[in-house]
Amino acid sequence: MEEKIELNMFLNKLVSAVLRKFEKMERDIALLRSDVERFKQTGSMKDIEDKLRNLEFSVNSLKSKSQIDKSILKLIETDEQERKM
């Protein structure tokens, strides 16, 4: 009987802890939703999207430049090898 009471107390504590975590998650979700709405209303979201797009463009440009640089280096190496022969 005592074990059953201890188990019941443990389960109650466990359920209470899980419930607190879910309540915190719900509050966090509500805060995020209000933040998103505030961003939409102030136009900040568009600014963030524009900055992200510019960053993506810069990264893609760097990737392209890197590929061009690699191609040029490969051509130079090939040319040097042909000269040595």
mmCIF file of N, CA and C in Angstrom:
data_model
loop_
_atom_site.group_PDB
_atom_site.id
_atom_site.type_symbol
_atom_site.label_atom_id
_atom_site.label_comp_id
_atom_site.label_asym_id
_atom_site.label_seq_id
_atom_site.Cartn_x
_atom_site.Cartn_y
_atom_site.Cartn_z
ATOM 1 N N MET A 1 0.816 -1.194 0.000
ATOM 2 C CA MET A 1 0.000 0.000 0.000
ATOM 3 C C MET A 1 0.864 1.265 0.000
ATOM 4 N N GLU A 2 1.934 1.246 0.791
ATOM 5 C CA GLU A 2 2.840 2.395 0.876
ATOM 6 C C GLU A 2 3.544 2.637 -0.461
ATOM 7 N N GLU A 3 3.921 1.547 -1.145
ATOM 8 C CA GLU A 3 4.565 1.674 -2.457
ATOM 9 C C GLU A 3 3.615 2.315 -3.459
ATOM 10 N N LYS A 4 2.343 1.951 -3.357
ATOM 11 C CA LYS A 4 1.343 2.505 -4.262
ATOM 12 C C LYS A 4 1.201 4.014 -4.036
ATOM 13 N N ILE A 5 1.242 4.445 -2.784
ATOM 14 C CA ILE A 5 1.147 5.873 -2.460
ATOM 15 C C ILE A 5 2.377 6.611 -2.981
ATOM 16 N N GLU A 6 3.572 6.020 -2.794
ATOM 17 C CA GLU A 6 4.810 6.640 -3.286
ATOM 18 C C GLU A 6 4.795 6.749 -4.805
ATOM 19 N N LEU A 7 4.339 5.688 -5.455
ATOM 20 C CA LEU A 7 4.259 5.697 -6.915
ATOM 21 C C LEU A 7 3.275 6.773 -7.379
ATOM 22 N N ASN A 8 2.148 6.861 -6.682
ATOM 23 C CA ASN A 8 1.143 7.858 -7.021
ATOM 24 C C ASN A 8 1.698 9.272 -6.842
ATOM 25 N N MET A 9 2.445 9.513 -5.769
ATOM 26 C CA MET A 9 3.060 10.825 -5.526
ATOM 27 C C MET A 9 4.081 11.144 -6.614
ATOM 28 N N PHE A 10 4.884 10.137 -6.984
ATOM 29 C CA PHE A 10 5.883 10.323 -8.037
ATOM 30 C C PHE A 10 5.204 10.686 -9.356
ATOM 31 N N LEU A 11 4.147 9.952 -9.699
ATOM 32 C CA LEU A 11 3.435 10.218 -10.949
ATOM 33 C C LEU A 11 2.802 11.610 -10.936
ATOM 34 N N ASN A 12 2.262 12.020 -9.796
ATOM 35 C CA ASN A 12 1.686 13.363 -9.689
ATOM 36 C C ASN A 12 2.751 14.435 -9.910
ATOM 37 N N LYS A 13 3.934 14.234 -9.321
ATOM 38 C CA LYS A 13 5.028 15.191 -9.505
ATOM 39 C C LYS A 13 5.473 15.224 -10.964
ATOM 40 N N LEU A 14 5.549 14.045 -11.571
ATOM 41 C CA LEU A 14 5.961 13.949 -12.970
ATOM 42 C C LEU A 14 4.968 14.676 -13.876
ATOM 43 N N VAL A 15 3.684 14.414 -13.668
ATOM 44 C CA VAL A 15 2.652 15.071 -14.473
ATOM 45 C C VAL A 15 2.703 16.582 -14.264
ATOM 46 N N SER A 16 2.913 17.006 -13.038
ATOM 47 C CA SER A 16 2.989 18.431 -12.731
ATOM 48 C C SER A 16 4.176 19.083 -13.445
ATOM 49 N N ALA A 17 5.320 18.405 -13.439
ATOM 50 C CA ALA A 17 6.511 18.943 -14.105
ATOM 51 C C ALA A 17 6.297 19.039 -15.614
ATOM 52 N N VAL A 18 5.704 17.996 -16.201
ATOM 53 C CA VAL A 18 5.440 18.004 -17.642
ATOM 54 C C VAL A 18 4.447 19.115 -17.983
ATOM 55 N N LEU A 19 3.431 19.271 -17.154
ATOM 56 C CA LEU A 19 2.434 20.311 -17.379
ATOM 57 C C LEU A 19 3.071 21.703 -17.336
ATOM 58 N N ARG A 20 3.962 21.942 -16.388
ATOM 59 C CA ARG A 20 4.653 23.239 -16.308
ATOM 60 C C ARG A 20 5.477 23.497 -17.567
ATOM 61 N N LYS A 21 6.139 22.441 -18.066
ATOM 62 C CA LYS A 21 6.938 22.613 -19.289
ATOM 63 C C LYS A 21 6.044 22.969 -20.476
ATOM 64 N N PHE A 22 4.910 22.280 -20.613
ATOM 65 C CA PHE A 22 3.994 22.584 -21.711
ATOM 66 C C PHE A 22 3.425 23.992 -21.586
ATOM 67 N N GLU A 23 3.113 24.414 -20.378
ATOM 68 C CA GLU A 23 2.606 25.771 -20.182
ATOM 69 C C GLU A 23 3.658 26.798 -20.573
ATOM 70 N N LYS A 24 4.910 26.539 -20.237
ATOM 71 C CA LYS A 24 5.993 27.447 -20.620
ATOM 72 C C LYS A 24 6.133 27.485 -22.138
ATOM 73 N N MET A 25 6.043 26.309 -22.775
ATOM 74 C CA MET A 25 6.136 26.260 -24.238
ATOM 75 C C MET A 25 4.993 27.054 -24.874
ATOM 76 N N GLU A 26 3.798 26.925 -24.329
ATOM 77 C CA GLU A 26 2.665 27.675 -24.865
ATOM 78 C C GLU A 26 2.888 29.179 -24.725
ATOM 79 N N ARG A 27 3.439 29.625 -23.602
ATOM 80 C CA ARG A 27 3.746 31.053 -23.421
ATOM 81 C C ARG A 27 4.800 31.501 -24.425
ATOM 82 N N ASP A 28 5.832 30.657 -24.618
ATOM 83 C CA ASP A 28 6.886 30.999 -25.581
ATOM 84 C C ASP A 28 6.321 31.112 -26.995
ATOM 85 N N ILE A 29 5.435 30.194 -27.354
ATOM 86 C CA ILE A 29 4.819 30.232 -28.684
ATOM 87 C C ILE A 29 3.988 31.501 -28.842
ATOM 88 N N ALA A 30 3.236 31.849 -27.809
ATOM 89 C CA ALA A 30 2.424 33.072 -27.869
ATOM 90 C C ALA A 30 3.316 34.302 -28.035
ATOM 91 N N LEU A 31 4.439 34.337 -27.326
ATOM 92 C CA LEU A 31 5.373 35.460 -27.461
ATOM 93 C C LEU A 31 5.951 35.529 -28.867
ATOM 94 N N LEU A 32 6.311 34.377 -29.419
ATOM 95 C CA LEU A 32 6.854 34.352 -30.780
ATOM 96 C C LEU A 32 5.819 34.844 -31.785
ATOM 97 N N ARG A 33 4.582 34.418 -31.603
ATOM 98 C CA ARG A 33 3.524 34.877 -32.512
ATOM 99 C C ARG A 33 3.359 36.391 -32.431
ATOM 100 N N SER A 34 3.388 36.925 -31.219
ATOM 101 C CA SER A 34 3.241 38.382 -31.089
ATOM 102 C C SER A 34 4.449 39.102 -31.687
ATOM 103 N N ASP A 35 5.642 38.521 -31.544
ATOM 104 C CA ASP A 35 6.837 39.115 -32.159
ATOM 105 C C ASP A 35 6.710 39.144 -33.676
ATOM 106 N N VAL A 36 6.232 38.039 -34.254
ATOM 107 C CA VAL A 36 6.071 37.966 -35.711
ATOM 108 C C VAL A 36 5.060 39.010 -36.173
ATOM 109 N N GLU A 37 3.952 39.125 -35.456
ATOM 110 C CA GLU A 37 2.944 40.129 -35.816
ATOM 111 C C GLU A 37 3.518 41.543 -35.728
ATOM 112 N N ARG A 38 4.287 41.799 -34.680
ATOM 113 C CA ARG A 38 4.900 43.120 -34.515
ATOM 114 C C ARG A 38 5.868 43.398 -35.662
ATOM 115 N N PHE A 39 6.648 42.379 -36.046
ATOM 116 C CA PHE A 39 7.570 42.544 -37.171
ATOM 117 C C PHE A 39 6.800 42.854 -38.450
ATOM 118 N N LYS A 40 5.690 42.145 -38.659
ATOM 119 C CA LYS A 40 4.899 42.373 -39.866
ATOM 120 C C LYS A 40 4.344 43.796 -39.889
ATOM 121 N N GLN A 41 3.870 44.263 -38.749
ATOM 122 C CA GLN A 41 3.253 45.590 -38.691
ATOM 123 C C GLN A 41 4.274 46.709 -38.855
ATOM 124 N N THR A 42 5.462 46.520 -38.343
ATOM 125 C CA THR A 42 6.465 47.587 -38.422
ATOM 126 C C THR A 42 7.295 47.519 -39.694
ATOM 127 N N GLY A 43 7.128 46.456 -40.458
ATOM 128 C CA GLY A 43 7.922 46.311 -41.672
ATOM 129 C C GLY A 43 9.298 45.737 -41.408
ATOM 130 N N SER A 44 9.580 45.400 -40.173
ATOM 131 C CA SER A 44 10.891 44.843 -39.832
ATOM 132 C C SER A 44 11.118 43.512 -40.531
ATOM 133 N N MET A 45 10.036 42.757 -40.724
ATOM 134 C CA MET A 45 10.160 41.453 -41.364
ATOM 135 C C MET A 45 10.690 41.626 -42.784
ATOM 136 N N LYS A 46 10.195 42.639 -43.481
ATOM 137 C CA LYS A 46 10.674 42.889 -44.843
ATOM 138 C C LYS A 46 12.152 43.253 -44.820
ATOM 139 N N ASP A 47 12.557 44.063 -43.856
ATOM 140 C CA ASP A 47 13.972 44.421 -43.730
ATOM 141 C C ASP A 47 14.821 43.181 -43.504
ATOM 142 N N ILE A 48 14.345 42.310 -42.629
ATOM 143 C CA ILE A 48 15.088 41.079 -42.339
ATOM 144 C C ILE A 48 15.168 40.209 -43.586
ATOM 145 N N GLU A 49 14.042 40.080 -44.315
ATOM 146 C CA GLU A 49 14.044 39.284 -45.547
ATOM 147 C C GLU A 49 15.000 39.879 -46.576
ATOM 148 N N ASP A 50 15.011 41.208 -46.692
ATOM 149 C CA ASP A 50 15.923 41.871 -47.635
ATOM 150 C C ASP A 50 17.381 41.613 -47.264
ATOM 151 N N LYS A 51 17.682 41.726 -45.977
ATOM 152 C CA LYS A 51 19.054 41.474 -45.528
ATOM 153 C C LYS A 51 19.450 40.029 -45.787
ATOM 154 N N LEU A 52 18.521 39.101 -45.543
ATOM 155 C CA LEU A 52 18.797 37.689 -45.796
ATOM 156 C C LEU A 52 19.049 37.451 -47.281
ATOM 157 N N ARG A 53 18.231 38.066 -48.123
ATOM 158 C CA ARG A 53 18.398 37.916 -49.567
ATOM 159 C C ARG A 53 19.760 38.460 -50.009
ATOM 160 N N ASN A 54 20.157 39.610 -49.459
ATOM 161 C CA ASN A 54 21.461 40.190 -49.791
ATOM 162 C C ASN A 54 22.602 39.284 -49.338
ATOM 163 N N LEU A 55 22.455 38.692 -48.150
ATOM 164 C CA LEU A 55 23.484 37.767 -47.669
ATOM 165 C C LEU A 55 23.585 36.545 -48.572
ATOM 166 N N GLU A 56 22.423 36.006 -48.969
ATOM 167 C CA GLU A 56 22.430 34.849 -49.867
ATOM 168 C C GLU A 56 23.110 35.201 -51.184
ATOM 169 N N PHE A 57 22.827 36.394 -51.706
ATOM 170 C CA PHE A 57 23.444 36.839 -52.950
ATOM 171 C C PHE A 57 24.959 36.933 -52.787
ATOM 172 N N SER A 58 25.400 37.495 -51.661
ATOM 173 C CA SER A 58 26.839 37.631 -51.406
ATOM 174 C C SER A 58 27.512 36.272 -51.303
ATOM 175 N N VAL A 59 26.864 35.352 -50.601
ATOM 176 C CA VAL A 59 27.435 34.009 -50.450
ATOM 177 C C VAL A 59 27.523 33.324 -51.806
ATOM 178 N N ASN A 60 26.461 33.426 -52.605
ATOM 179 C CA ASN A 60 26.481 32.806 -53.930
ATOM 180 C C ASN A 60 27.546 33.436 -54.819
ATOM 181 N N SER A 61 27.728 34.750 -54.703
ATOM 182 C CA SER A 61 28.775 35.421 -55.484
ATOM 183 C C SER A 61 30.156 34.913 -55.083
ATOM 184 N N LEU A 62 30.361 34.765 -53.780
ATOM 185 C CA LEU A 62 31.650 34.249 -53.305
ATOM 186 C C LEU A 62 31.883 32.821 -53.777
ATOM 187 N N LYS A 63 30.813 32.017 -53.766
ATOM 188 C CA LYS A 63 30.945 30.637 -54.246
ATOM 189 C C LYS A 63 31.337 30.628 -55.717
ATOM 190 N N SER A 64 30.670 31.472 -56.507
ATOM 191 C CA SER A 64 30.979 31.544 -57.939
ATOM 192 C C SER A 64 32.413 31.998 -58.154
ATOM 193 N N LYS A 65 32.830 33.015 -57.416
ATOM 194 C CA LYS A 65 34.198 33.524 -57.540
ATOM 195 C C LYS A 65 35.193 32.445 -57.160
ATOM 196 N N SER A 66 34.877 31.698 -56.118
ATOM 197 C CA SER A 66 35.760 30.626 -55.678
ATOM 198 C C SER A 66 35.884 29.560 -56.760
ATOM 199 N N GLN A 67 34.761 29.235 -57.411
ATOM 200 C CA GLN A 67 34.796 28.233 -58.477
ATOM 201 C C GLN A 67 35.603 28.741 -59.664
ATOM 202 N N ILE A 68 35.466 30.016 -59.978
ATOM 203 C CA ILE A 68 36.242 30.603 -61.072
ATOM 204 C C ILE A 68 37.726 30.569 -60.728
ATOM 205 N N ASP A 69 38.061 30.948 -59.484
ATOM 206 C CA ASP A 69 39.459 30.922 -59.046
ATOM 207 C C ASP A 69 40.035 29.513 -59.143
ATOM 208 N N LYS A 70 39.255 28.515 -58.749
ATOM 209 C CA LYS A 70 39.723 27.127 -58.833
ATOM 210 C C LYS A 70 39.953 26.728 -60.283
ATOM 211 N N SER A 71 39.045 27.149 -61.160
ATOM 212 C CA SER A 71 39.190 26.827 -62.584
ATOM 213 C C SER A 71 40.441 27.475 -63.161
ATOM 214 N N ILE A 72 40.689 28.719 -62.793
ATOM 215 C CA ILE A 72 41.885 29.424 -63.278
ATOM 216 C C ILE A 72 43.142 28.729 -62.774
ATOM 217 N N LEU A 73 43.161 28.367 -61.497
ATOM 218 C CA LEU A 73 44.321 27.660 -60.949
ATOM 219 C C LEU A 73 44.551 26.338 -61.670
ATOM 220 N N LYS A 74 43.464 25.642 -61.975
ATOM 221 C CA LYS A 74 43.583 24.368 -62.681
ATOM 222 C C LYS A 74 44.174 24.583 -64.076
ATOM 223 N N LEU A 75 43.714 25.632 -64.758
ATOM 224 C CA LEU A 75 44.249 25.944 -66.086
ATOM 225 C C LEU A 75 45.734 26.289 -66.011
ATOM 226 N N ILE A 76 46.119 27.064 -65.012
ATOM 227 C CA ILE A 76 47.525 27.436 -64.834
ATOM 228 C C ILE A 76 48.369 26.191 -64.573
ATOM 229 N N GLU A 77 47.887 25.303 -63.709
ATOM 230 C CA GLU A 77 48.627 24.069 -63.410
ATOM 231 C C GLU A 77 48.779 23.215 -64.664
ATOM 232 N N THR A 78 47.694 23.103 -65.431
ATOM 233 C CA THR A 78 47.738 22.314 -66.664
ATOM 234 C C THR A 78 48.730 22.922 -67.642
ATOM 235 N N ASP A 79 48.711 24.237 -67.772
ATOM 236 C CA ASP A 79 49.629 24.933 -68.669
ATOM 237 C C ASP A 79 51.080 24.710 -68.241
ATOM 238 N N GLU A 80 51.343 24.787 -66.936
ATOM 239 C CA GLU A 80 52.701 24.575 -66.429
ATOM 240 C C GLU A 80 53.164 23.141 -66.683
ATOM 241 N N GLN A 81 52.260 22.198 -66.504
ATOM 242 C CA GLN A 81 52.621 20.797 -66.743
ATOM 243 C C GLN A 81 52.930 20.564 -68.216
ATOM 244 N N GLU A 82 52.157 21.204 -69.103
ATOM 245 C CA GLU A 82 52.401 21.051 -70.535
ATOM 246 C C GLU A 82 53.736 21.677 -70.929
ATOM 247 N N ARG A 83 54.114 22.772 -70.307
ATOM 248 C CA ARG A 83 55.390 23.423 -70.604
ATOM 249 C C ARG A 83 56.560 22.553 -70.168
ATOM 250 N N LYS A 84 56.393 21.842 -69.060
ATOM 251 C CA LYS A 84 57.467 20.993 -68.550
ATOM 252 C C LYS A 84 57.705 19.800 -69.458
ATOM 253 N N MET A 85 56.693 19.390 -70.192
ATOM 254 C CA MET A 85 56.826 18.217 -71.060
ATOM 255 C C MET A 85 57.521 18.561 -72.293
#
